[in-house]
Amino acid sequence: MFRHNTLRYAVLIFLAGAALFQALTAGYFGLEILTEILVLAILVLALDIVAGFGGMVSLCHGALAGVGAYAYALLSAKAGIAPPVAMAGAVAVTGAAGWIIGAVCSRSHGIYFIMATLAFGQMAYSYVFEAPVFGGDDGLGGIERLDLSLIGLDLNDSRTFALFCLALLGAVYGAAVLILRSGLGRSLSGVMHNEQRMRALGLTVWRVKADVFGLSGMIAGLAGVLAAQHVMFISPGLLGWTVSGEALVVVILGGLGTLVGPLVGAAAFVVLKHELSAVTTYWHLVVGVILIAVVISRANGIFGWVEARWGARIERRVADATRKQQPGEVARDA
Amino acid sequence: MLETRNLDKSFGAVHVTRNVSLKLERGERRVILGPNGAGKTTLFNQLVGELTPDSGSVHLAGEDVTALPVAKRARRGLSRSYQKNTLFDGLTVEENLGLAAAVHTGHATQLWSDSLAKSEVREIVAEVAEQVNLMPFLHAKVSEISYGVRRQLEVGVALATRPLVLLMDEPTSGVGPEMSKGFHDLLNNLPRDLTMLIIEHDMDLAFDVADTITVLNYGEVVFDGLPEEARGSTLLKEIYLGSWENA
Ligand SMILES: Nc1ncnc2c1ncn2[C@@H]1O[C@H](COP(=O)(O)OP(=O)(O)O)[C@@H](O)[C@H]1O
Ligand SMILES: [Mg+2]
């Protein structure tokens, strides 16, 4: 069941501060990297909701994001629908797709669930790849960013766009917390801990899974729309299963089921990728070694490791400090 | 309130439920006795829908529920506890009870509010915690409480759906005689209109709570009557002294 603690708040504030600082001061290249992190962070939050809090390890979240990107591109560029409406439409499409995937896969568990989601993802990939309307291998270009000139923002400026993505990431994080703390989120947690018992208590388990997967699909779709707006060009590769795999790597690297961890993971992954790929073309190897180290260390990712070591201690310090403070205040009053 | 008609079930060549017909009136407390492997748990599984009988039917509050899935039967007021603890292990006692109460109150699927914070849910949690002596443990995780307390929680979770009929599968299995006795006192203090079907291993303890007794042997009802009659029954003594003790 999701809870914030002092460490989580501290890391969140640090990350938000660092991102804001970067967004305000970085040059073009830095802003590109930052935006890449922010978009990936939105995608991995979507994945953590289902995988970390519902035990539904999905290998189709990359495809859901890709569907969002294509839906946005088709609605805005081809159908000429205004970008905000096209954005909402794309998110609705991925929400519906997620709901259906969640409903269909709700009876499957473990490896079978992973394979079923992979199959959905691959179906979407080959359809986008084959159908002429999606531009095939060549992809689609000329994708417009949202026009926020009404409120005086020009999203074609990379700094503004990075800040826009940061704001959306903040909103998505808030939404994720609300989902996990809602009745639906509590039941999801119950299902992850003991599906049989939740059913015996009268819960329609498949509906809970489908609803949460749908909400997660909407978030993944938003990540896809932002990715499309960021690069202004999309190709079927976006829907490839490696994108989903990478998202899963980021969630595990950061800390499954912590929400904060995947944010750390996204930042670490993108920075590592850029730093390493500047030095060697074999950067995937290094990331692989790090992932293996994280997994065999039995820690729950980077953040999970930090939390296991210091989380409780920090909590105790804070509790002690507040306890010490209170008698002091009474004395001052007296 | 709860009725089965000619329930029958086999696992391959093993005939585990033989033509079982039971009838529980509202508020009746019936204890099912029988040696290990008699088919008691399998009968429960068919009552709640976790297993489908080969033939026969299950009726809840006058309606045939044989075709209904587990969750729907539960929402109609059928709740069970398990012989082997089936709890939400990583969560606290309060959260365990809250998840159950949330389903009952309809807050379990809401997106706009926290089910566990609802006053309706919190009231049920407090009430049930009181009923099954869990008050001191509300904030402890399942992993932090003793086995005996977990057995209480196992029943508490079932109670938190505010059922019409409560099925308990050996609620005192694995706990000492003293705690079993306390447990039976606790069952006796539950509302009189709650219909209960209790699987119990210990015959003497069974008499503490039973209005009526059913004895299963090899999947078959071999006795159905009042505790006084059961006490005098030679058939029961045979089963009790024979296979039962050795099981
Ligand atoms: N799923 C199953 N598959 C095959 N045999 C089973 C299954 N469940 C129970 N049995 C068998 O059915 C018989 C009755 O089991 P059970 O209902 O658990 O007995 P009790 O609860 O009275 O001890 C046992 O012989 C058991 O081995
Ligand atoms: Mg049994």
PDB file of C-alpha atoms in Angstrom, chain B residues 19-229:
ATOM      1  CA  ASN B  19     -25.044 -36.444  -2.060  1.00  0.00           C
ATOM      2  CA  VAL B  20     -24.771 -33.817   0.680  1.00  0.00           C
ATOM      3  CA  SER B  21     -27.983 -32.033   1.645  1.00  0.00           C
ATOM      4  CA  LEU B  22     -27.803 -29.460   4.409  1.00  0.00           C
ATOM      5  CA  LYS B  23     -30.141 -26.795   5.621  1.00  0.00           C
ATOM      6  CA  LEU B  24     -29.314 -23.889   7.898  1.00  0.00           C
ATOM      7  CA  GLU B  25     -32.052 -21.669   9.284  1.00  0.00           C
ATOM      8  CA  ARG B  26     -31.406 -17.993   9.897  1.00  0.00           C
ATOM      9  CA  GLY B  27     -29.264 -17.558  13.002  1.00  0.00           C
ATOM     10  CA  GLU B  28     -28.484 -21.245  13.204  1.00  0.00           C
ATOM     11  CA  ARG B  29     -25.013 -22.237  14.355  1.00  0.00           C
ATOM     12  CA  ARG B  30     -24.066 -25.515  12.838  1.00  0.00           C
ATOM     13  CA  VAL B  31     -20.815 -27.293  13.419  1.00  0.00           C
ATOM     14  CA  ILE B  32     -19.420 -29.732  10.878  1.00  0.00           C
ATOM     15  CA  LEU B  33     -17.395 -32.508  12.434  1.00  0.00           C
ATOM     16  CA  GLY B  34     -15.464 -35.194  10.669  1.00  0.00           C
ATOM     17  CA  PRO B  35     -12.045 -36.785  10.391  1.00  0.00           C
ATOM     18  CA  ASN B  36      -9.258 -35.368   8.247  1.00  0.00           C
ATOM     19  CA  GLY B  37      -9.967 -35.860   4.589  1.00  0.00           C
ATOM     20  CA  ALA B  38     -13.714 -36.266   5.148  1.00  0.00           C
ATOM     21  CA  GLY B  39     -14.373 -33.553   2.592  1.00  0.00           C
ATOM     22  CA  LYS B  40     -15.242 -30.660   4.916  1.00  0.00           C
ATOM     23  CA  THR B  41     -13.077 -28.049   3.217  1.00  0.00           C
ATOM     24  CA  THR B  42     -14.124 -29.285  -0.209  1.00  0.00           C
ATOM     25  CA  LEU B  43     -17.747 -28.788   0.818  1.00  0.00           C
ATOM     26  CA  PHE B  44     -16.993 -25.189   1.844  1.00  0.00           C
ATOM     27  CA  ASN B  45     -15.265 -24.583  -1.470  1.00  0.00           C
ATOM     28  CA  GLN B  46     -18.436 -25.623  -3.252  1.00  0.00           C
ATOM     29  CA  LEU B  47     -20.623 -23.517  -0.991  1.00  0.00           C
ATOM     30  CA  VAL B  48     -18.710 -20.330  -1.759  1.00  0.00           C
ATOM     31  CA  GLY B  49     -18.124 -21.161  -5.424  1.00  0.00           C
ATOM     32  CA  GLU B  50     -14.395 -21.768  -5.438  1.00  0.00           C
ATOM     33  CA  LEU B  51     -15.222 -25.260  -6.663  1.00  0.00           C
ATOM     34  CA  THR B  52     -18.071 -26.300  -8.938  1.00  0.00           C
ATOM     35  CA  PRO B  53     -20.014 -29.360  -7.796  1.00  0.00           C
ATOM     36  CA  ASP B  54     -20.517 -32.187 -10.293  1.00  0.00           C
ATOM     37  CA  SER B  55     -24.199 -32.140  -9.444  1.00  0.00           C
ATOM     38  CA  GLY B  56     -26.590 -30.701  -6.901  1.00  0.00           C
ATOM     39  CA  SER B  57     -27.276 -27.104  -5.965  1.00  0.00           C
ATOM     40  CA  VAL B  58     -26.483 -24.408  -3.426  1.00  0.00           C
ATOM     41  CA  HIS B  59     -29.150 -21.975  -2.210  1.00  0.00           C
ATOM     42  CA  LEU B  60     -28.552 -18.734  -0.366  1.00  0.00           C
ATOM     43  CA  ALA B  61     -31.462 -16.864   1.195  1.00  0.00           C
ATOM     44  CA  GLY B  62     -33.885 -18.836  -0.942  1.00  0.00           C
ATOM     45  CA  GLU B  63     -32.092 -18.293  -4.241  1.00  0.00           C
ATOM     46  CA  ASP B  64     -30.175 -20.803  -6.306  1.00  0.00           C
ATOM     47  CA  VAL B  65     -26.618 -19.485  -6.423  1.00  0.00           C
ATOM     48  CA  THR B  66     -24.961 -22.599  -7.878  1.00  0.00           C
ATOM     49  CA  ALA B  67     -24.055 -20.775 -11.086  1.00  0.00           C
ATOM     50  CA  LEU B  68     -22.874 -17.579  -9.429  1.00  0.00           C
ATOM     51  CA  PRO B  69     -19.140 -16.803  -9.252  1.00  0.00           C
ATOM     52  CA  VAL B  70     -17.365 -16.413  -5.909  1.00  0.00           C
ATOM     53  CA  ALA B  71     -17.485 -12.622  -5.723  1.00  0.00           C
ATOM     54  CA  LYS B  72     -21.213 -12.429  -6.469  1.00  0.00           C
ATOM     55  CA  ARG B  73     -22.061 -14.986  -3.801  1.00  0.00           C
ATOM     56  CA  ALA B  74     -19.926 -13.027  -1.368  1.00  0.00           C
ATOM     57  CA  ARG B  75     -21.797  -9.837  -2.166  1.00  0.00           C
ATOM     58  CA  ARG B  76     -25.045 -11.635  -1.402  1.00  0.00           C
ATOM     59  CA  GLY B  77     -23.843 -12.227   2.113  1.00  0.00           C
ATOM     60  CA  LEU B  78     -21.768 -15.394   2.073  1.00  0.00           C
ATOM     61  CA  SER B  79     -18.380 -15.055   3.715  1.00  0.00           C
ATOM     62  CA  ARG B  80     -15.744 -17.567   4.670  1.00  0.00           C
ATOM     63  CA  SER B  81     -12.516 -17.941   6.553  1.00  0.00           C
ATOM     64  CA  TYR B  82      -9.844 -20.409   5.537  1.00  0.00           C
ATOM     65  CA  GLN B  83      -8.274 -23.351   7.303  1.00  0.00           C
ATOM     66  CA  LYS B  84      -4.886 -22.072   6.156  1.00  0.00           C
ATOM     67  CA  ASN B  85      -4.493 -18.341   6.805  1.00  0.00           C
ATOM     68  CA  THR B  86      -5.390 -16.379   3.695  1.00  0.00           C
ATOM     69  CA  LEU B  87      -4.504 -12.843   4.714  1.00  0.00           C
ATOM     70  CA  PHE B  88      -2.938  -9.741   3.168  1.00  0.00           C
ATOM     71  CA  ASP B  89       0.486 -10.457   4.559  1.00  0.00           C
ATOM     72  CA  GLY B  90       2.347  -7.234   3.916  1.00  0.00           C
ATOM     73  CA  LEU B  91      -0.466  -5.094   5.309  1.00  0.00           C
ATOM     74  CA  THR B  92      -1.575  -4.145   8.806  1.00  0.00           C
ATOM     75  CA  VAL B  93      -4.447  -5.718  10.728  1.00  0.00           C
ATOM     76  CA  GLU B  94      -6.431  -2.527  10.222  1.00  0.00           C
ATOM     77  CA  GLU B  95      -5.825  -2.564   6.469  1.00  0.00           C
ATOM     78  CA  ASN B  96      -6.788  -6.241   6.288  1.00  0.00           C
ATOM     79  CA  LEU B  97     -10.130  -5.528   7.906  1.00  0.00           C
ATOM     80  CA  GLY B  98     -10.534  -2.283   5.973  1.00  0.00           C
ATOM     81  CA  LEU B  99     -10.141  -3.924   2.571  1.00  0.00           C
ATOM     82  CA  ALA B 100     -12.953  -6.313   3.449  1.00  0.00           C
ATOM     83  CA  ALA B 101     -15.202  -3.594   4.852  1.00  0.00           C
ATOM     84  CA  ALA B 102     -14.545  -1.461   1.767  1.00  0.00           C
ATOM     85  CA  VAL B 103     -15.873  -4.176  -0.505  1.00  0.00           C
ATOM     86  CA  HIS B 104     -19.004  -4.493   1.611  1.00  0.00           C
ATOM     87  CA  THR B 105     -19.689  -0.743   1.677  1.00  0.00           C
ATOM     88  CA  GLY B 106     -19.072  -0.325  -2.045  1.00  0.00           C
ATOM     89  CA  HIS B 107     -16.017   1.909  -1.626  1.00  0.00           C
ATOM     90  CA  ALA B 108     -13.595  -0.699  -2.932  1.00  0.00           C
ATOM     91  CA  THR B 109     -13.753   0.394  -6.555  1.00  0.00           C
ATOM     92  CA  GLN B 110     -14.063   4.145  -6.126  1.00  0.00           C
ATOM     93  CA  LEU B 111     -11.491   6.400  -7.661  1.00  0.00           C
ATOM     94  CA  TRP B 112     -12.391   9.631  -5.957  1.00  0.00           C
ATOM     95  CA  SER B 113     -11.957   8.730  -2.340  1.00  0.00           C
ATOM     96  CA  ASP B 114      -9.837   6.600  -0.048  1.00  0.00           C
ATOM     97  CA  SER B 115     -11.916   3.610   0.990  1.00  0.00           C
ATOM     98  CA  LEU B 116      -9.880   3.036   4.143  1.00  0.00           C
ATOM     99  CA  ALA B 117     -10.504   6.585   5.331  1.00  0.00           C
ATOM    100  CA  LYS B 118     -14.298   6.356   4.971  1.00  0.00           C
ATOM    101  CA  SER B 119     -16.090   6.630   8.298  1.00  0.00           C
ATOM    102  CA  GLU B 120     -18.393   3.789   7.317  1.00  0.00           C
ATOM    103  CA  VAL B 121     -15.384   1.539   6.745  1.00  0.00           C
ATOM    104  CA  ARG B 122     -13.607   2.679   9.891  1.00  0.00           C
ATOM    105  CA  GLU B 123     -16.687   1.940  11.965  1.00  0.00           C
ATOM    106  CA  ILE B 124     -16.879  -1.614  10.689  1.00  0.00           C
ATOM    107  CA  VAL B 125     -13.144  -2.085  11.274  1.00  0.00           C
ATOM    108  CA  ALA B 126     -13.488  -0.891  14.880  1.00  0.00           C
ATOM    109  CA  GLU B 127     -16.551  -3.039  15.463  1.00  0.00           C
ATOM    110  CA  VAL B 128     -14.990  -6.191  14.062  1.00  0.00           C
ATOM    111  CA  ALA B 129     -11.700  -5.552  15.863  1.00  0.00           C
ATOM    112  CA  GLU B 130     -13.734  -5.386  19.053  1.00  0.00           C
ATOM    113  CA  GLN B 131     -15.660  -8.562  18.193  1.00  0.00           C
ATOM    114  CA  VAL B 132     -12.576 -10.674  17.557  1.00  0.00           C
ATOM    115  CA  ASN B 133     -10.223  -9.050  20.090  1.00  0.00           C
ATOM    116  CA  LEU B 134      -7.930  -7.383  17.582  1.00  0.00           C
ATOM    117  CA  MET B 135      -7.985  -3.890  19.081  1.00  0.00           C
ATOM    118  CA  PRO B 136      -4.417  -4.021  20.464  1.00  0.00           C
ATOM    119  CA  PHE B 137      -3.029  -5.150  17.116  1.00  0.00           C
ATOM    120  CA  LEU B 138      -4.682  -2.781  14.658  1.00  0.00           C
ATOM    121  CA  HIS B 139      -1.449  -1.132  13.531  1.00  0.00           C
ATOM    122  CA  ALA B 140       0.688  -4.246  13.511  1.00  0.00           C
ATOM    123  CA  LYS B 141       1.526  -5.946  10.244  1.00  0.00           C
ATOM    124  CA  VAL B 142       0.333  -9.507   9.747  1.00  0.00           C
ATOM    125  CA  SER B 143       3.974 -10.641   9.892  1.00  0.00           C
ATOM    126  CA  GLU B 144       4.310  -9.074  13.343  1.00  0.00           C
ATOM    127  CA  ILE B 145       1.413 -10.818  15.082  1.00  0.00           C
ATOM    128  CA  SER B 146       1.404 -14.316  16.540  1.00  0.00           C
ATOM    129  CA  TYR B 147      -0.207 -17.262  14.829  1.00  0.00           C
ATOM    130  CA  GLY B 148      -3.119 -17.267  17.236  1.00  0.00           C
ATOM    131  CA  VAL B 149      -3.888 -13.620  16.563  1.00  0.00           C
ATOM    132  CA  ARG B 150      -3.658 -14.304  12.835  1.00  0.00           C
ATOM    133  CA  ARG B 151      -6.357 -16.938  13.274  1.00  0.00           C
ATOM    134  CA  GLN B 152      -8.545 -14.267  14.865  1.00  0.00           C
ATOM    135  CA  LEU B 153      -7.814 -11.925  11.985  1.00  0.00           C
ATOM    136  CA  GLU B 154      -8.669 -14.681   9.521  1.00  0.00           C
ATOM    137  CA  VAL B 155     -12.183 -14.735  10.952  1.00  0.00           C
ATOM    138  CA  GLY B 156     -12.215 -10.959  11.407  1.00  0.00           C
ATOM    139  CA  VAL B 157     -11.610 -10.367   7.704  1.00  0.00           C
ATOM    140  CA  ALA B 158     -14.540 -12.660   6.892  1.00  0.00           C
ATOM    141  CA  LEU B 159     -16.712 -10.836   9.428  1.00  0.00           C
ATOM    142  CA  ALA B 160     -15.812  -7.404   8.069  1.00  0.00           C
ATOM    143  CA  THR B 161     -17.957  -7.983   4.995  1.00  0.00           C
ATOM    144  CA  ARG B 162     -20.895  -8.040   7.407  1.00  0.00           C
ATOM    145  CA  PRO B 163     -22.169 -11.377   6.077  1.00  0.00           C
ATOM    146  CA  LEU B 164     -25.525 -13.063   6.502  1.00  0.00           C
ATOM    147  CA  VAL B 165     -23.826 -16.435   6.579  1.00  0.00           C
ATOM    148  CA  LEU B 166     -20.340 -16.941   7.972  1.00  0.00           C
ATOM    149  CA  LEU B 167     -18.419 -20.093   7.112  1.00  0.00           C
ATOM    150  CA  MET B 168     -15.373 -20.815   9.253  1.00  0.00           C
ATOM    151  CA  ASP B 169     -12.943 -23.554   8.335  1.00  0.00           C
ATOM    152  CA  GLU B 170     -11.311 -24.839  11.534  1.00  0.00           C
ATOM    153  CA  PRO B 171     -10.958 -21.378  13.039  1.00  0.00           C
ATOM    154  CA  THR B 172      -8.980 -22.742  15.969  1.00  0.00           C
ATOM    155  CA  SER B 173      -6.735 -25.105  14.036  1.00  0.00           C
ATOM    156  CA  GLY B 174      -3.211 -25.005  15.350  1.00  0.00           C
ATOM    157  CA  VAL B 175      -3.894 -22.896  18.439  1.00  0.00           C
ATOM    158  CA  GLY B 176      -3.756 -24.219  21.992  1.00  0.00           C
ATOM    159  CA  PRO B 177      -6.813 -25.455  23.940  1.00  0.00           C
ATOM    160  CA  GLU B 178      -7.003 -22.327  26.075  1.00  0.00           C
ATOM    161  CA  MET B 179      -7.080 -20.014  23.097  1.00  0.00           C
ATOM    162  CA  SER B 180      -9.629 -22.288  21.393  1.00  0.00           C
ATOM    163  CA  LYS B 181     -11.923 -21.926  24.364  1.00  0.00           C
ATOM    164  CA  GLY B 182     -11.565 -18.150  24.250  1.00  0.00           C
ATOM    165  CA  PHE B 183     -12.287 -18.250  20.575  1.00  0.00           C
ATOM    166  CA  HIS B 184     -15.511 -20.103  21.137  1.00  0.00           C
ATOM    167  CA  ASP B 185     -16.613 -17.575  23.726  1.00  0.00           C
ATOM    168  CA  LEU B 186     -15.943 -14.930  21.132  1.00  0.00           C
ATOM    169  CA  LEU B 187     -18.081 -16.771  18.574  1.00  0.00           C
ATOM    170  CA  ASN B 188     -20.858 -17.049  21.126  1.00  0.00           C
ATOM    171  CA  ASN B 189     -20.825 -13.279  21.501  1.00  0.00           C
ATOM    172  CA  LEU B 190     -21.434 -12.620  17.809  1.00  0.00           C
ATOM    173  CA  PRO B 191     -24.900 -11.343  16.839  1.00  0.00           C
ATOM    174  CA  ARG B 192     -27.576 -14.013  17.231  1.00  0.00           C
ATOM    175  CA  ASP B 193     -28.994 -13.476  13.741  1.00  0.00           C
ATOM    176  CA  LEU B 194     -25.696 -14.334  12.040  1.00  0.00           C
ATOM    177  CA  THR B 195     -25.928 -17.795  10.510  1.00  0.00           C
ATOM    178  CA  MET B 196     -22.744 -19.760  11.098  1.00  0.00           C
ATOM    179  CA  LEU B 197     -21.330 -22.921   9.663  1.00  0.00           C
ATOM    180  CA  ILE B 198     -18.173 -23.958  11.482  1.00  0.00           C
ATOM    181  CA  ILE B 199     -15.794 -26.762  10.685  1.00  0.00           C
ATOM    182  CA  GLU B 200     -14.317 -27.952  13.922  1.00  0.00           C
ATOM    183  CA  HIS B 201     -11.896 -30.713  14.611  1.00  0.00           C
ATOM    184  CA  ASP B 202     -12.415 -31.004  18.344  1.00  0.00           C
ATOM    185  CA  MET B 203     -15.761 -32.557  19.269  1.00  0.00           C
ATOM    186  CA  ASP B 204     -15.905 -31.231  22.836  1.00  0.00           C
ATOM    187  CA  LEU B 205     -15.178 -27.693  21.718  1.00  0.00           C
ATOM    188  CA  ALA B 206     -17.795 -28.025  19.017  1.00  0.00           C
ATOM    189  CA  PHE B 207     -20.467 -28.477  21.660  1.00  0.00           C
ATOM    190  CA  ASP B 208     -19.619 -25.009  23.038  1.00  0.00           C
ATOM    191  CA  VAL B 209     -21.111 -23.227  20.060  1.00  0.00           C
ATOM    192  CA  ALA B 210     -23.248 -25.668  18.114  1.00  0.00           C
ATOM    193  CA  ASP B 211     -27.026 -25.451  17.857  1.00  0.00           C
ATOM    194  CA  THR B 212     -26.870 -28.346  15.432  1.00  0.00           C
ATOM    195  CA  ILE B 213     -24.213 -30.769  14.316  1.00  0.00           C
ATOM    196  CA  THR B 214     -23.418 -32.386  11.002  1.00  0.00           C
ATOM    197  CA  VAL B 215     -20.884 -35.171  10.799  1.00  0.00           C
ATOM    198  CA  LEU B 216     -19.153 -35.911   7.532  1.00  0.00           C
ATOM    199  CA  ASN B 217     -17.302 -39.147   6.886  1.00  0.00           C
ATOM    200  CA  TYR B 218     -15.871 -40.054   3.486  1.00  0.00           C
ATOM    201  CA  GLY B 219     -17.795 -37.167   1.981  1.00  0.00           C
ATOM    202  CA  GLU B 220     -21.113 -38.360   3.296  1.00  0.00           C
ATOM    203  CA  VAL B 221     -23.417 -36.892   5.945  1.00  0.00           C
ATOM    204  CA  VAL B 222     -23.504 -39.610   8.588  1.00  0.00           C
ATOM    205  CA  PHE B 223     -25.152 -37.555  11.284  1.00  0.00           C
ATOM    206  CA  ASP B 224     -27.375 -34.495  11.307  1.00  0.00           C
ATOM    207  CA  GLY B 225     -28.974 -33.471  14.578  1.00  0.00           C
ATOM    208  CA  LEU B 226     -28.700 -31.835  17.959  1.00  0.00           C
ATOM    209  CA  PRO B 227     -25.541 -31.867  20.079  1.00  0.00           C
ATOM    210  CA  GLU B 228     -27.255 -33.956  22.786  1.00  0.00           C
ATOM    211  CA  GLU B 229     -28.086 -36.642  20.241  1.00  0.00           C
TER     212      GLU B 229
END
